[in-house]
Amino acid sequence: MRLRPYIAALDYDTVASWVTDERLHAMWCARRFPYPLTREGFDESLADMAERLGSSAFVATDDAGKVIGFFGYHLDPEKNEGVLKFVIVSPYCRGKGYGRELAALASKYAFEITGAGSIRLAVFTANPAAERCYRSVGFREVSVAENAFSFGDESWGRRSMVLTRE
């Protein structure tokens, strides 16, 4: 697996095709991007986060260059803490270790390239597969905000997790 910057003209259609329904969309981005996902709305949201937070978007590719994952990242310099967000892998790659590999490579980028001392992320309690993935990389839970997000008649907690540089 390799990481490279997200390029809208090349990558949007692939990433958007993974967001197949409104629940998955909410689980992925907590409605930070408009639903249904559009190129214009996605690009505007990414540009806004880049301007406000210094966020960057990345894709993960397989060895042949096929896009198989996406994530956003920014460094909070005051806390020397990286923030990993919007992690998603192709539905064809789920449950096969690709998410773990993506999280591990994103963490390596955060520690080695941006110099972060720790990395923070949030995962909904309604997404136990993602939580297991992050734990397998070494993230540990630091808090849970119960009933932090509503989707239809569901109420999801938001689990805050941290990985500290060794």
PDB file of C-alpha atoms in Angstrom, residues 1 14-21 23-25 27-28 68-70 86-100 127 129-130 132-133:
ATOM      1  CA  MET A   1       0.000   0.000   0.000  1.00  0.00           C
ATOM      2  CA  THR A  14     -13.817   6.270  -6.841  1.00  0.00           C
ATOM      3  CA  VAL A  15     -14.113   7.589  -3.283  1.00  0.00           C
ATOM      4  CA  ALA A  16     -17.701   8.740  -3.825  1.00  0.00           C
ATOM      5  CA  SER A  17     -18.683   5.288  -5.106  1.00  0.00           C
ATOM      6  CA  TRP A  18     -17.852   3.800  -1.682  1.00  0.00           C
ATOM      7  CA  VAL A  19     -20.452   5.942   0.098  1.00  0.00           C
ATOM      8  CA  THR A  20     -23.458   3.863  -0.884  1.00  0.00           C
ATOM      9  CA  ASP A  21     -26.129   5.085   1.542  1.00  0.00           C
ATOM     10  CA  ARG A  23     -26.129   5.846   7.122  1.00  0.00           C
ATOM     11  CA  LEU A  24     -22.669   4.902   5.851  1.00  0.00           C
ATOM     12  CA  HIS A  25     -22.156   8.528   4.836  1.00  0.00           C
ATOM     13  CA  MET A  27     -20.834   7.036   9.938  1.00  0.00           C
ATOM     14  CA  TRP A  28     -17.917   8.091   7.711  1.00  0.00           C
ATOM     15  CA  ILE A  68      -8.418   1.654  -2.169  1.00  0.00           C
ATOM     16  CA  GLY A  69      -8.650   4.131   0.713  1.00  0.00           C
ATOM     17  CA  PHE A  70      -9.092   7.775   1.690  1.00  0.00           C
ATOM     18  CA  PHE A  86     -12.680  10.619   7.291  1.00  0.00           C
ATOM     19  CA  VAL A  87     -10.991   7.225   7.021  1.00  0.00           C
ATOM     20  CA  ILE A  88     -12.701   4.932   4.541  1.00  0.00           C
ATOM     21  CA  VAL A  89     -11.612   1.964   2.470  1.00  0.00           C
ATOM     22  CA  SER A  90     -13.163   0.451  -0.609  1.00  0.00           C
ATOM     23  CA  PRO A  91     -15.999  -1.955   0.217  1.00  0.00           C
ATOM     24  CA  TYR A  92     -14.019  -4.634  -1.627  1.00  0.00           C
ATOM     25  CA  CYS A  93     -11.144  -4.194   0.827  1.00  0.00           C
ATOM     26  CA  ARG A  94     -13.081  -4.196   4.105  1.00  0.00           C
ATOM     27  CA  GLY A  95     -12.377  -6.961   6.560  1.00  0.00           C
ATOM     28  CA  LYS A  96      -9.083  -7.866   4.867  1.00  0.00           C
ATOM     29  CA  GLY A  97      -6.608  -5.763   6.860  1.00  0.00           C
ATOM     30  CA  TYR A  98      -6.447  -2.817   4.450  1.00  0.00           C
ATOM     31  CA  GLY A  99      -7.969  -0.419   6.979  1.00  0.00           C
ATOM     32  CA  ARG A 100      -5.353  -1.421   9.546  1.00  0.00           C
ATOM     33  CA  ASN A 127     -18.889   1.224  14.199  1.00  0.00           C
ATOM     34  CA  ALA A 129     -15.217  -2.792  13.091  1.00  0.00           C
ATOM     35  CA  ALA A 130     -13.473   0.577  12.786  1.00  0.00           C
ATOM     36  CA  ARG A 132     -11.164  -2.840  16.318  1.00  0.00           C
ATOM     37  CA  CYS A 133      -9.111  -1.666  13.337  1.00  0.00           C
TER      38      CYS A 133
END
